[in-house]
Structures are given as C-alpha cells and as structure tokens.
PDB file of C-alpha atoms in Angstrom:
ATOM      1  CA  UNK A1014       3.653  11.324  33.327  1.00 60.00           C
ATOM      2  CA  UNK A1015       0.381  12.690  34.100  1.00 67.00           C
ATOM      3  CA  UNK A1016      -0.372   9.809  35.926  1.00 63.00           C
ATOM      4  CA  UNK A1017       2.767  10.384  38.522  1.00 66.00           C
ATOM      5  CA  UNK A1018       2.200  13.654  38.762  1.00 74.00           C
ATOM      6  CA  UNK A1019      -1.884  13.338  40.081  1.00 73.00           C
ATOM      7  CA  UNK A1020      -0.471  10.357  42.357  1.00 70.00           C
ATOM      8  CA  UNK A1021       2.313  12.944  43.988  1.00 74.00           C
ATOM      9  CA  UNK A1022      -0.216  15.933  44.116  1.00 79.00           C
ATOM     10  CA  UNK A1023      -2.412  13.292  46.159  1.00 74.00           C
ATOM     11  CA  UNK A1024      -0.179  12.132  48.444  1.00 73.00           C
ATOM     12  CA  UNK A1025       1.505  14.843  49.270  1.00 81.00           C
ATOM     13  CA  UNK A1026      -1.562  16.972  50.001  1.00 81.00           C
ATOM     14  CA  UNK A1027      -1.188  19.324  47.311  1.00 84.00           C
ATOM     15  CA  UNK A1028      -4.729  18.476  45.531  1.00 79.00           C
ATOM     16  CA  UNK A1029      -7.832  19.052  47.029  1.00 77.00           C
ATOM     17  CA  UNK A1030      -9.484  16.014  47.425  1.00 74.00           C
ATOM     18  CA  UNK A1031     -13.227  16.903  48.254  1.00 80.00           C
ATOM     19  CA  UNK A1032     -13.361  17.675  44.624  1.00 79.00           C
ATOM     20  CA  UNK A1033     -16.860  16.921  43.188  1.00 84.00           C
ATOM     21  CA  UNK A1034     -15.987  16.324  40.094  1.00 83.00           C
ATOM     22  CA  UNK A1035     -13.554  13.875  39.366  1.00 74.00           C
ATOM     23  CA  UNK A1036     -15.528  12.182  36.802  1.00 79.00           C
ATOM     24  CA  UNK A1037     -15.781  14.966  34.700  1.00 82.00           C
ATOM     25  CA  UNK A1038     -11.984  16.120  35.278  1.00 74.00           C
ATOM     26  CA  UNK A1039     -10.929  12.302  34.311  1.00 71.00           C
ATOM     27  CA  UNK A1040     -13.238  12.129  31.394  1.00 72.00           C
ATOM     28  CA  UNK A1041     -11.144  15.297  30.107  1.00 72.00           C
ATOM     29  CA  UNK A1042      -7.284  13.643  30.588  1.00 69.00           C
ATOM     30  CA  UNK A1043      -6.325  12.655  27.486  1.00 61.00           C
ATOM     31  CA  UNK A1044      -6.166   8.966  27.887  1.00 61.00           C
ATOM     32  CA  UNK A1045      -9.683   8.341  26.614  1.00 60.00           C
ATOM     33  CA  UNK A1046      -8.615   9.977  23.192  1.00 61.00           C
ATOM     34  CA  UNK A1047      -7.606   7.779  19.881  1.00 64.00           C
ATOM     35  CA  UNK A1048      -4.415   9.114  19.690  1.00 64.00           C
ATOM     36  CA  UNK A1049      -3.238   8.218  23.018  1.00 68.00           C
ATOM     37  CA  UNK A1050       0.182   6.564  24.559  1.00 70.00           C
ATOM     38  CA  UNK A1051      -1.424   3.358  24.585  1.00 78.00           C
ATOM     39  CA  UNK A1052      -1.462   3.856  20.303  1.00 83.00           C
ATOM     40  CA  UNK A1053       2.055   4.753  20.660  1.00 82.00           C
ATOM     41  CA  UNK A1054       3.282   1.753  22.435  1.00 84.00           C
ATOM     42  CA  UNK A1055       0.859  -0.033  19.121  1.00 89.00           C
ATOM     43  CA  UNK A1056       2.951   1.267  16.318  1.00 92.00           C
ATOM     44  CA  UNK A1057       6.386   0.767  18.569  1.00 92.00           C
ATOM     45  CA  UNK A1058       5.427  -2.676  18.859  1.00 92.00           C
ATOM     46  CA  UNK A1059       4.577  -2.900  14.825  1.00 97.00           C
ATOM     47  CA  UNK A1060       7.596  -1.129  13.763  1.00 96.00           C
ATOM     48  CA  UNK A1061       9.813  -3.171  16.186  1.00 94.00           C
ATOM     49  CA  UNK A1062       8.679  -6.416  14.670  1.00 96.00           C
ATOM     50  CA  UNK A1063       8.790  -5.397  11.823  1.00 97.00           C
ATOM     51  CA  UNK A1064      12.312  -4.111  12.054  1.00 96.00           C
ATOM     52  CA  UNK A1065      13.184  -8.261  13.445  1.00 96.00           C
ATOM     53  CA  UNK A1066      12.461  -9.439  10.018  1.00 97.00           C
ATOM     54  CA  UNK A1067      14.871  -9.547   6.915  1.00 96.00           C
ATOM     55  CA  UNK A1068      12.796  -7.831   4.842  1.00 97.00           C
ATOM     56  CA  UNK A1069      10.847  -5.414   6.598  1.00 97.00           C
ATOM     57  CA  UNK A1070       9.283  -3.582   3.752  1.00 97.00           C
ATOM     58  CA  UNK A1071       7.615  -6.321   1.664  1.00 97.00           C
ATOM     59  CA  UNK A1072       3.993  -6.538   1.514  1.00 97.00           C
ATOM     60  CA  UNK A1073       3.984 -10.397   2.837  1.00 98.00           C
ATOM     61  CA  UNK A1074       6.241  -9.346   5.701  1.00 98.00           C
ATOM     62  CA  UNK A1075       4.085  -6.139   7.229  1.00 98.00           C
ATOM     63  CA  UNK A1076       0.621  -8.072   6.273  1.00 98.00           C
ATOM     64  CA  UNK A1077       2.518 -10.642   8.748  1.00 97.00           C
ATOM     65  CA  UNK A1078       2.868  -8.177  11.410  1.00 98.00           C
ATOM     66  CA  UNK A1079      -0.026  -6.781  11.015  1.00 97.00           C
ATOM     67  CA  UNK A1080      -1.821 -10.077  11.472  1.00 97.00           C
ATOM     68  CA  UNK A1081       0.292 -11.125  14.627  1.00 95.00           C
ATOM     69  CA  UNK A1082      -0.112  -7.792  16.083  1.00 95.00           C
ATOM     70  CA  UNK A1083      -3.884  -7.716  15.942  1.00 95.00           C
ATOM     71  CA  UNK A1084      -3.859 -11.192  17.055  1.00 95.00           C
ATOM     72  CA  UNK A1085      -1.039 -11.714  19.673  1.00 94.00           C
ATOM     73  CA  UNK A1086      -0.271  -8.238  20.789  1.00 92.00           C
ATOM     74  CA  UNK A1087      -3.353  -6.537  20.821  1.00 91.00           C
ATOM     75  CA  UNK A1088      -6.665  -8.609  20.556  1.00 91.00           C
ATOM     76  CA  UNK A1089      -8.214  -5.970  22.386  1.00 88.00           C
ATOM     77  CA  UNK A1090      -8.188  -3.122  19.530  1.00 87.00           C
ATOM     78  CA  UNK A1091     -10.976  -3.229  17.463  1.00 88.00           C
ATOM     79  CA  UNK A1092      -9.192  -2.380  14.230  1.00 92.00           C
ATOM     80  CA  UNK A1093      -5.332  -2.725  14.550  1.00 93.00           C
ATOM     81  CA  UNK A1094      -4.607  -1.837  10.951  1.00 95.00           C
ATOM     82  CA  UNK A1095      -6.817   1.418  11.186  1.00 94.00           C
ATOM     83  CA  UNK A1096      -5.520   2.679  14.531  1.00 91.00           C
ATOM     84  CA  UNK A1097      -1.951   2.138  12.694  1.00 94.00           C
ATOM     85  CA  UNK A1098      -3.159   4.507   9.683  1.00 95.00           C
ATOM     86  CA  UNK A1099      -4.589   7.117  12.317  1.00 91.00           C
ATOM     87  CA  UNK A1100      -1.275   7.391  13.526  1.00 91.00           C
ATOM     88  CA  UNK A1101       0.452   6.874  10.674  1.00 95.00           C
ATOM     89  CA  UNK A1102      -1.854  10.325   9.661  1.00 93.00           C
ATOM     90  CA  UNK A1103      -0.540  12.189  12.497  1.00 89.00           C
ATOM     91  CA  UNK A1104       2.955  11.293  11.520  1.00 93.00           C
ATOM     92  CA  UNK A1105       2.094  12.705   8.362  1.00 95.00           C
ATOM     93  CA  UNK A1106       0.787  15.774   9.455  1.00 93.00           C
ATOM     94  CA  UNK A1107       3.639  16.774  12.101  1.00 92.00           C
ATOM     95  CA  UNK A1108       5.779  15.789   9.204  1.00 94.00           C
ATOM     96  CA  UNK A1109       4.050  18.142   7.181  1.00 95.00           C
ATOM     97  CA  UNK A1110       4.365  20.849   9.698  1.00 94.00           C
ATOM     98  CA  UNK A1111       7.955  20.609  10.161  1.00 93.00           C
ATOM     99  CA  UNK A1112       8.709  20.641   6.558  1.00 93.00           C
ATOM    100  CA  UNK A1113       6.559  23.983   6.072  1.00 94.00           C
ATOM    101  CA  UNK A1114       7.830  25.896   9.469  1.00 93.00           C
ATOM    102  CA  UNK A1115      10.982  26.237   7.156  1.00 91.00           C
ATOM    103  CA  UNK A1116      14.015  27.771   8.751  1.00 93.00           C
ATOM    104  CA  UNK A1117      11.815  28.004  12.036  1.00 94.00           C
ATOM    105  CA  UNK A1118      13.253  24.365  12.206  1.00 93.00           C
ATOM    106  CA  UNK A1119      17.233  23.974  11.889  1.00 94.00           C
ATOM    107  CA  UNK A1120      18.401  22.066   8.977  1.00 95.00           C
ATOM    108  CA  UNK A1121      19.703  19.055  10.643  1.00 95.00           C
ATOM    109  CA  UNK A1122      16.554  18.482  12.126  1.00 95.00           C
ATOM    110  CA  UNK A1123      14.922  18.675   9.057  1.00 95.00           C
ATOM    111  CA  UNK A1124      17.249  16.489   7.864  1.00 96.00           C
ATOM    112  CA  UNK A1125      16.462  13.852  10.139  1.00 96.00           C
ATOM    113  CA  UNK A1126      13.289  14.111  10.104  1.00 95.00           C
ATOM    114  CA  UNK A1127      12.860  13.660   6.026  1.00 96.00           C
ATOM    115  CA  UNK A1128      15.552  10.683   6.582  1.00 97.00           C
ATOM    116  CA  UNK A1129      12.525   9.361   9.228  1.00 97.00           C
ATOM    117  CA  UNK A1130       9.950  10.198   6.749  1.00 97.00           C
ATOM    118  CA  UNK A1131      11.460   8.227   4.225  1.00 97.00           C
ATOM    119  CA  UNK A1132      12.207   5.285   6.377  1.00 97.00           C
ATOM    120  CA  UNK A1133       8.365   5.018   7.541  1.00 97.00           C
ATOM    121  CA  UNK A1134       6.741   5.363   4.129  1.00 97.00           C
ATOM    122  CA  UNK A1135       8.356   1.669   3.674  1.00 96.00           C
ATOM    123  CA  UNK A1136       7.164   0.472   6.402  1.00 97.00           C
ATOM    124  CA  UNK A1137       3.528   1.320   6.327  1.00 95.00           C
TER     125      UNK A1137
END
C-alpha cells in the first residue's frame, strides 16, 4: 500500500522530488523491519500448507512444513522457524491485548478471536 501510494504521489507531481534525503526517508519505511509483510506472506504460506495436510497439528506434519518451507519457499530467510516464532509472538501479544481491552472489544470479536487463538496454538 505504501508502495502505491509513493508511486502515485510521484507521478502525479504531488511529492517533491529534489528531496535530499531519500535514503534516510527509505531507511525509515517499514519494510526493512522483522516484522514486515514479507513475514506475513511466511506464516500464510506455513499455515496454508499446513492446512493441505490431514493432520495438520502433529509434530511430524509441521516439522514437514517447516522443513519444505525453509527449503522450497524461502531459502532466502536465515532462520525460517525463528522468524515463524517472532510472529507467532506478536500474535500472542495482540492476542493478549484484545483479551485485556475487555468490553472495549465486542464480544463476538472476542469470540473469534479466542476461537483463532485456539486454532493457532495447534498449529505452531
């Protein structure tokens, strides 16, 4: 998203483009960060495979997808497996902060997300 919108500020003249800085401005977009939309499309990927298995919570069947993931998918990460936990920890914690924002949240959302919650935890 960020992407399209710098491309339509550019070409429609609505950015300055003499800007001196660029480097520093790009070094500050989020993409360069851990937790990024690239780790997102990572865990998709994991949680779709694992979801074309029969068993998609035994041990044999994530260490499976875990090991064609790192291997087929993304040879590029350094440490599949830990990128999956980092985000697995920011599930966790967004989990966490729905669950204690209390009736801030409506109960059907709630709902759904301890039903998601639940459905992870056996798939990590």
């Amino acid at each position: 998203m960020v992407e399209v919108c710098a491309v339509n500020m550019f070409m429609t003249a609505c950015a300055n483009r003499e800007i001196t800085n660029l480097s520093e401005i790009s070094m500050q977009l989020p993409f360069l960060l851990h937790l990024n939309c690239a780790l997102s499309i990572a865990v998709k990927s994991y949680l779709d495979e694992l979801s074309s298995h029969e068993d998609p919570t035994s041990a044999d069947t994530k260490a499976g997808v875990k090991e064609t993931a790192t291997t087929r998918y993304f040879p590029q990460s350094q440490n599949f497996v830990a990128d999956l936990q980092s985000a697995f920890e920011m599930w966790d914690a967004v989990a966490e902060g729905v669950t204690t924002a209390g009736t801030l949240i409506p109960t059907k959302d709630q709902d759904t997300w301890k039903a998601a919650v639940q459905w992870l935890s056996s798939r990590r």
